Tab-separated table of C-alpha atoms and ligand atoms in Angstrom:
chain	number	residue	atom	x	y	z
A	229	UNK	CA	0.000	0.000	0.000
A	230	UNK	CA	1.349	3.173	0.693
A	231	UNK	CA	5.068	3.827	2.004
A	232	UNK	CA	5.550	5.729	5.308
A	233	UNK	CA	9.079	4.342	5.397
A	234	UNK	CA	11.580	7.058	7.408
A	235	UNK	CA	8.643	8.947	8.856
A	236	UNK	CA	7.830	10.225	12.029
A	237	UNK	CA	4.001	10.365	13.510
A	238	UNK	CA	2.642	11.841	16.240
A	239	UNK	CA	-1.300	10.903	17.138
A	240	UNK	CA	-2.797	12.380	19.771
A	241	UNK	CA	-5.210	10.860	21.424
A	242	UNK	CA	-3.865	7.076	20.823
A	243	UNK	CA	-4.514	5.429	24.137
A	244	UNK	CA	-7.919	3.862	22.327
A	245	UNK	CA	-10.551	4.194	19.689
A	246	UNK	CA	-9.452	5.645	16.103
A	247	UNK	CA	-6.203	7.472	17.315
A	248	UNK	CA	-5.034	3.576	18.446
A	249	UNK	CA	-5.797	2.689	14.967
A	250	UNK	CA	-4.585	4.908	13.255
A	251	UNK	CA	-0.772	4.798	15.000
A	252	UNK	CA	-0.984	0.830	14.028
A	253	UNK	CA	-2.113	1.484	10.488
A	254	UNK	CA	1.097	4.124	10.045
A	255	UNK	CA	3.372	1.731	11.861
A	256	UNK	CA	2.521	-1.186	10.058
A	257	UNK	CA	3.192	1.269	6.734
A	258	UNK	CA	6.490	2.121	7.905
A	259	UNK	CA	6.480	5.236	9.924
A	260	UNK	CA	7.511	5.540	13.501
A	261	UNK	CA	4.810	6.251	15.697
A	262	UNK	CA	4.239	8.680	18.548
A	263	UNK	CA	1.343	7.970	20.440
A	264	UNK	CA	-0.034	10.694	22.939
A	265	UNK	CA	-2.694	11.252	25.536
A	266	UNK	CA	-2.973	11.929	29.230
A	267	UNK	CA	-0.685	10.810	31.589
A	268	UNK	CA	-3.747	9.691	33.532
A	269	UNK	CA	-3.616	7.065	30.665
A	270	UNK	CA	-0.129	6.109	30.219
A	271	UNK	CA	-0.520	2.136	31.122
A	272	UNK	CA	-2.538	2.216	27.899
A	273	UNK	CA	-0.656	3.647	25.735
A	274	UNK	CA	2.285	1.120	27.068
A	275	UNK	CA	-0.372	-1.312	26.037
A	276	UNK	CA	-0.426	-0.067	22.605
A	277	UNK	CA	3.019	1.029	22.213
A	278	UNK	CA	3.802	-2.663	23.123
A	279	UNK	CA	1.127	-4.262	20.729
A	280	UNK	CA	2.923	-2.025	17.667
A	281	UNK	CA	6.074	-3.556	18.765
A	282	UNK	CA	5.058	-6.750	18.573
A	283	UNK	CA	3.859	-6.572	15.549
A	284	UNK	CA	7.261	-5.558	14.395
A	285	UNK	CA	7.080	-2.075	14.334
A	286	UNK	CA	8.783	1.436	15.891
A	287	UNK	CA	6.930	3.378	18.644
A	288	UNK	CA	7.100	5.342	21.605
A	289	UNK	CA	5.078	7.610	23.191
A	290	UNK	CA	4.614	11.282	25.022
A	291	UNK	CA	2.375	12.514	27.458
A	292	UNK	CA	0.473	15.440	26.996
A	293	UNK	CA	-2.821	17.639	27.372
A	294	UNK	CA	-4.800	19.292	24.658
A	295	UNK	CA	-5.580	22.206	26.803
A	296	UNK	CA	-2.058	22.924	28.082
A	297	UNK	CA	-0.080	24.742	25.304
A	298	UNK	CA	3.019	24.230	27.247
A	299	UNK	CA	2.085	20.243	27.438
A	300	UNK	CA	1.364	20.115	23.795
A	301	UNK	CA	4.616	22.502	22.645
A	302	UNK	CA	6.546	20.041	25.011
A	303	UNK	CA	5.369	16.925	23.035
A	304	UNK	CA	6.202	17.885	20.146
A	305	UNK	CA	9.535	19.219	20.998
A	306	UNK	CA	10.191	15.829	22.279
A	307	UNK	CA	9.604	14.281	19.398
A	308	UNK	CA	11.370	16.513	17.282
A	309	UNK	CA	14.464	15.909	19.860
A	310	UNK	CA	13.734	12.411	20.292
A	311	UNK	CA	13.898	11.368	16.536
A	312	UNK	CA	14.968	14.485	14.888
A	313	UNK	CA	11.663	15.253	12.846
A	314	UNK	CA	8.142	15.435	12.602
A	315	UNK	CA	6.542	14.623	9.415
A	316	UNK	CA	3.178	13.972	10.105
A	317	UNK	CA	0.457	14.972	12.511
A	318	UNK	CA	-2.777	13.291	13.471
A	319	UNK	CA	-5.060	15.775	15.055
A	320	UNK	CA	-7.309	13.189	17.043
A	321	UNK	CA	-7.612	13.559	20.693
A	322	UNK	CA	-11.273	14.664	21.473
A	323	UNK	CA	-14.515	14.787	23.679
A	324	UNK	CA	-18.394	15.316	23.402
A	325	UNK	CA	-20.341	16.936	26.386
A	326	UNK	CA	-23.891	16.245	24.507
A	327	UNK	CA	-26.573	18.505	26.167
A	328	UNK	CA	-28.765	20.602	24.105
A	329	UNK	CA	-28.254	24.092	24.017
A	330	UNK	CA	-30.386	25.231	26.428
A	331	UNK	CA	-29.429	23.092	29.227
A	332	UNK	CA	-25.479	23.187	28.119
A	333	UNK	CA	-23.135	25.079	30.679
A	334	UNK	CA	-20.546	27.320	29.155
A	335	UNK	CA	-18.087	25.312	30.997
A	336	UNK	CA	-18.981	21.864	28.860
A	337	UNK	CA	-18.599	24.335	25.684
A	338	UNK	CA	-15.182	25.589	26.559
A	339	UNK	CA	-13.653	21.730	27.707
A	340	UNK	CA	-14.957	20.457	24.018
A	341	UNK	CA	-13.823	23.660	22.232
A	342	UNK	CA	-10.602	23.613	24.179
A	343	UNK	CA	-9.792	20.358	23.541
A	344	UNK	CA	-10.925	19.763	19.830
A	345	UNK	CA	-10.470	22.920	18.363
A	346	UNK	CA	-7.459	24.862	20.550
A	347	UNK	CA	-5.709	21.900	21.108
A	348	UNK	CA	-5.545	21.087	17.541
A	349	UNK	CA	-4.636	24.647	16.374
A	350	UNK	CA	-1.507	24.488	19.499
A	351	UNK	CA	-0.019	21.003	17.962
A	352	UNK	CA	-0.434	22.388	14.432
A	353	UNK	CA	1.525	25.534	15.543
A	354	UNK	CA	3.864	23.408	17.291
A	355	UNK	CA	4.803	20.883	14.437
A	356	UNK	CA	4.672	23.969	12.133
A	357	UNK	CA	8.573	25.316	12.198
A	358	UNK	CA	10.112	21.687	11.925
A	359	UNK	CA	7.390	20.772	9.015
A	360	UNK	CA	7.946	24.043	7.328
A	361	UNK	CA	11.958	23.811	7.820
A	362	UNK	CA	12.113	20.247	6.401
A	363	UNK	CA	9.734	21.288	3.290
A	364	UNK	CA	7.661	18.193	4.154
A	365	UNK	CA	4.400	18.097	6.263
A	366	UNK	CA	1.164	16.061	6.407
A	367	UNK	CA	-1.545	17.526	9.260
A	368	UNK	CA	-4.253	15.477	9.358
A	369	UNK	CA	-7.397	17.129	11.709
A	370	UNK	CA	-10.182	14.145	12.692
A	371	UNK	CA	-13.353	16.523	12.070
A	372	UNK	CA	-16.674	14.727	12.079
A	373	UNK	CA	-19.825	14.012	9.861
A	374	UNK	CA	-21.464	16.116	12.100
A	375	UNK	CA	-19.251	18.955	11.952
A	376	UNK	CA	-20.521	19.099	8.434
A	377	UNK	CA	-24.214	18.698	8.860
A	378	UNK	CA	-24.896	20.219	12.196
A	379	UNK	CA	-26.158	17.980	15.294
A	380	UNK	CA	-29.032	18.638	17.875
A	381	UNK	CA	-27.474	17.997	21.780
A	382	UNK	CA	-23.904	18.591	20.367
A	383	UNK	CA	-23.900	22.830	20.183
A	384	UNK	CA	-20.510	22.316	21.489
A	385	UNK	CA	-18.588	19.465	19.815
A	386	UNK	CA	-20.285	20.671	16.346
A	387	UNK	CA	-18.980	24.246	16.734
A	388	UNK	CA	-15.276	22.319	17.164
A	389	UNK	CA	-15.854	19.756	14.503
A	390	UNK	CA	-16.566	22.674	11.951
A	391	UNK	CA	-13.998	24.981	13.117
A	392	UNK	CA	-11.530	22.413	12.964
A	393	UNK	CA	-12.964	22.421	8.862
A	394	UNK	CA	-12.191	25.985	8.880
A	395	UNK	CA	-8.562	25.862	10.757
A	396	UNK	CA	-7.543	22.737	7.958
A	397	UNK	CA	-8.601	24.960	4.893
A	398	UNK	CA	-6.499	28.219	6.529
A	399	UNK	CA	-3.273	26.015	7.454
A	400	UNK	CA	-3.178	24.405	3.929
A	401	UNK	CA	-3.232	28.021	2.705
A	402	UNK	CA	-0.595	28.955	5.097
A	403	UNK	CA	1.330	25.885	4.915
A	404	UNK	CA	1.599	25.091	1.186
A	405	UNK	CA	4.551	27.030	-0.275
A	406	UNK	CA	6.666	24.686	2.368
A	407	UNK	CA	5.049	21.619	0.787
A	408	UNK	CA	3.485	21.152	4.113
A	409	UNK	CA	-0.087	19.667	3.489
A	410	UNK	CA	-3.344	19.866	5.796
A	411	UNK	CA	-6.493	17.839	5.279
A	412	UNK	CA	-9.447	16.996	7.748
A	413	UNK	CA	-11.142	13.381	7.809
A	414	UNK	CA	-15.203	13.552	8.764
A	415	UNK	CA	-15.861	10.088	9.914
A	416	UNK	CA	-19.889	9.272	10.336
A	417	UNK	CA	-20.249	7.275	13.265
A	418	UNK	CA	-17.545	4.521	14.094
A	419	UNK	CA	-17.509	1.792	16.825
A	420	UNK	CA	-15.724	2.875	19.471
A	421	UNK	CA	-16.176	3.975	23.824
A	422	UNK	CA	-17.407	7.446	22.582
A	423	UNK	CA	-19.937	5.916	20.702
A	424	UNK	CA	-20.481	2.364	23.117
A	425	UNK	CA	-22.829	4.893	25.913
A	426	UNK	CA	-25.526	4.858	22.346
A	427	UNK	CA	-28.899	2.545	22.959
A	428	UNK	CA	-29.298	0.080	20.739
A	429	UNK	CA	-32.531	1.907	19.555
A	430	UNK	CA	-30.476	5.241	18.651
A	431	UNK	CA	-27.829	2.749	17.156
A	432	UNK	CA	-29.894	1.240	15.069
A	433	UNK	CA	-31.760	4.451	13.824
A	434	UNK	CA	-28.674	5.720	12.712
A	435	UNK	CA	-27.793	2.325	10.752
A	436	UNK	CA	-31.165	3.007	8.867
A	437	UNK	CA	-29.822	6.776	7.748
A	438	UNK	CA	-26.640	5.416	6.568
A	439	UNK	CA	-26.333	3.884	3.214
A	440	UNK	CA	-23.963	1.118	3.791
A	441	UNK	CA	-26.351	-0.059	6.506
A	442	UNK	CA	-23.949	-0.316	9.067
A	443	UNK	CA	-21.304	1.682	12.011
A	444	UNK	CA	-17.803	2.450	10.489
A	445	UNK	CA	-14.712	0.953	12.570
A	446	UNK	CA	-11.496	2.428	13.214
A	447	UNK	CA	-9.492	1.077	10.672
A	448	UNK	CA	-12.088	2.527	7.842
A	449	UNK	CA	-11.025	5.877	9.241
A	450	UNK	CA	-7.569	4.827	9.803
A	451	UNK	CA	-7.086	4.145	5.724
A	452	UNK	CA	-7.949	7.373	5.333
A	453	UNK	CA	-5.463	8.998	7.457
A	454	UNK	CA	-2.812	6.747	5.996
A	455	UNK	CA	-3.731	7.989	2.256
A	456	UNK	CA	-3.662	11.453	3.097
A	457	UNK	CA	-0.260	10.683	5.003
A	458	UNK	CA	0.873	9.258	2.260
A	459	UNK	CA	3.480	11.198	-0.503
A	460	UNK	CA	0.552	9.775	-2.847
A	461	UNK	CA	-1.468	12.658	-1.398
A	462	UNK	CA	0.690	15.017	-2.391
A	463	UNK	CA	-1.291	17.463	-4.206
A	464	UNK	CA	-4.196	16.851	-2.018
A	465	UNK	CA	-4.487	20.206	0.246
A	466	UNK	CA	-7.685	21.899	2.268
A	467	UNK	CA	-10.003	19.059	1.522
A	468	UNK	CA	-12.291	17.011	3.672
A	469	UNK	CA	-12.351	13.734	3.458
A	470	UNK	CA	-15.540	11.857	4.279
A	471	UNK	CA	-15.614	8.190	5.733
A	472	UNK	CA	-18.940	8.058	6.710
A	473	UNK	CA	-21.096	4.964	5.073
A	474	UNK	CA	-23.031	7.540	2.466
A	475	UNK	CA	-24.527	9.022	5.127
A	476	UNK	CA	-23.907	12.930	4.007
A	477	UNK	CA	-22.971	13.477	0.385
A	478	UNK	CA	-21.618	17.015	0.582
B	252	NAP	P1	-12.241	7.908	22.310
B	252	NAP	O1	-12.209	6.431	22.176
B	252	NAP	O2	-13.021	8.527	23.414
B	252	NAP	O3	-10.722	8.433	22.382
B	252	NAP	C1	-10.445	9.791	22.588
B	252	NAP	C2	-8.955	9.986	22.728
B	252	NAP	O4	-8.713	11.382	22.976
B	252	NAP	C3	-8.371	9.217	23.897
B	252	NAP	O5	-7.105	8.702	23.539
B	252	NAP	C4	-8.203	10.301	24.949
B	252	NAP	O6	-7.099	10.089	25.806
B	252	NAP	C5	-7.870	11.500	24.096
B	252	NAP	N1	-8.069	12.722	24.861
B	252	NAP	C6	-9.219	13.169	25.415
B	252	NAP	N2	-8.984	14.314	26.087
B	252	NAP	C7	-7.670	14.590	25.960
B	252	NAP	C8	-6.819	15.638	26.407
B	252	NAP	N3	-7.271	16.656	27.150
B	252	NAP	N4	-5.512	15.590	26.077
B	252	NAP	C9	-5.011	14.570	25.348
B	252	NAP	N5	-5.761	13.551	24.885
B	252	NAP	C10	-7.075	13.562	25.190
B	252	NAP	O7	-12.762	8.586	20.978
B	252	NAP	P2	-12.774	8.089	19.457
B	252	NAP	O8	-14.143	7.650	19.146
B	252	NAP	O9	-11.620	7.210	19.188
B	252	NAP	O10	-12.579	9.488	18.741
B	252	NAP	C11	-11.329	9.932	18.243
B	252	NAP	C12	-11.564	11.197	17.405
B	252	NAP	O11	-12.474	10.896	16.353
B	252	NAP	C13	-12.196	12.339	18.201
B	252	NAP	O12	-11.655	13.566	17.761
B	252	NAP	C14	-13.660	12.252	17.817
B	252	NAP	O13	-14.309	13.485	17.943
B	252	NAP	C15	-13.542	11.817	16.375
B	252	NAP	N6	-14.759	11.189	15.854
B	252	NAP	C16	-15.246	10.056	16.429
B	252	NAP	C17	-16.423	9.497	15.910
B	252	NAP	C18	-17.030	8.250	16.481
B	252	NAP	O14	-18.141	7.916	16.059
B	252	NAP	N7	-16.379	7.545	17.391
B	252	NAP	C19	-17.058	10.102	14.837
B	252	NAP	C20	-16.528	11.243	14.278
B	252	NAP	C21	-15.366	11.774	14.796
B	252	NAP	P3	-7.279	9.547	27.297
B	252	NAP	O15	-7.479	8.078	27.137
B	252	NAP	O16	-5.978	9.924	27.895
B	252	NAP	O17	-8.469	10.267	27.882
């Protein structure tokens, strides 16, 4: 498939769910992979760090909070230290805090928005001088379907989910004459804990809205990530990429 031989990853968010699949899926392609969440979480990213070994291939990983600039500058300084790049970064760590908007507290909009959006925008600033320097750079942001098509009971992880559309589309401008690339992926929904606390009844309603009649899984989104990763993807800049099951055709 396609050859992430010599590079350098960092996924945040990796102790689980799509950011675990996705560092396996660029390992198993070749790169080296730097998985990242909280430190309240480091036994499982071991665990996965140790299951990509296993396999074969090269990880590590870095601690680090999405709403600590000096946490997330820090990680991505010691990656840059640690292996002497950073090619690609997979924007993935996030949260919901579903209330509708009337009941929501401005403190469960801020957490999401701090998280998914800021935290996003600080790594992308981070990684930005060593991309730019080394006139190669994939950012990859995980958006969602729903940050396309709006979402009643998610006021706060929508307005992230579509701002983080907005942030990819400005840092591909930004980033392009360094050959530094930045694309979102909008999964639908996917099979994972932030999707487990669904009833079956909700589950299933949403299997009749979707097309391919069925929940993606982690590895459909982590394909994606490993395409737009990929020096195949090249000339692929600003664009959203929807995994999804046909359930929004934008
Ligand atoms: P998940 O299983 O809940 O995993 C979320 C990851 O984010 C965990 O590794 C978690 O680390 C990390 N994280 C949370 N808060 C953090 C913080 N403050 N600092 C650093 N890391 C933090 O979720 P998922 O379903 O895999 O979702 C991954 C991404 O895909 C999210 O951005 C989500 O919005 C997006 N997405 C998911 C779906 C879906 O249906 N599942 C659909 C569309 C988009 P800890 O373990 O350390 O808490």
């Amino acid at each position: 498939m396609f050859s992430l031989q010599g590079k350098i990853a960092l996924i945040t968010g990796a102790s689980q769910g799509i950011g675990e699949t996705i560092a396996r899926q660029l390992a198993k392609q070749g790169a080296f992979a730097v998985c990242a969440s909280l430190a309240s979480t480091e036994g499982d990213l071991q665990n996965v760090v140790a299951a990509i070994k296993a396999d074969g291939d090269q990880a590590d990983y870095v601690l680090l909070d999405m709403r600590d600039g000096d946490s997330v500058r820090a990680a991505v300084n010691t990656v840059v230290e640690r292996h002497g790049a950073l090619h690609i970064l997979v924007n993935n760590a996030g949260i919901t805090k579903d209330k509708l908007m009337i009941q929501m507290k401005e403190e469960e909009f801020e957490l999401v928005l701090d998280i998914n959006l800021k935290g996003a925008w600080l790594a992308t600033q981070a990684a930005a001088r060593p991309m730019m320097k080394q006139r190669w750079g994939r950012v990859i942001n995980i958006a969602s379907v729903v940050g396309q098509m709006g979402n009643a009971g998610q006021s706060n992880y929508v307005a992230s989910k579509a701002g983080l559309i907005g942030l990819t589309k400005t840092v591909a401008r930004e980033f392009a004459s360094r050959n530094v690339t930045c694309n979102a992926v909008a999964p639908g929904y996917i099979a994972t804990a932030m999707t487990d606390v669904l009833s079956e009844e909700v589950k299933a309603e949403f299997n009749r809205q979707i097309p391919l009649g069925r929940m993606g899984t982690p590895i459909d989104v982590a394909n994606a990530v490993l395409f737009l990763a990929s020096e195949e993807a090249g000339y692929m800049t600003g664009q959203v990429l929807s995994v999804n099951g046909g359930m929004l055709m934008p």
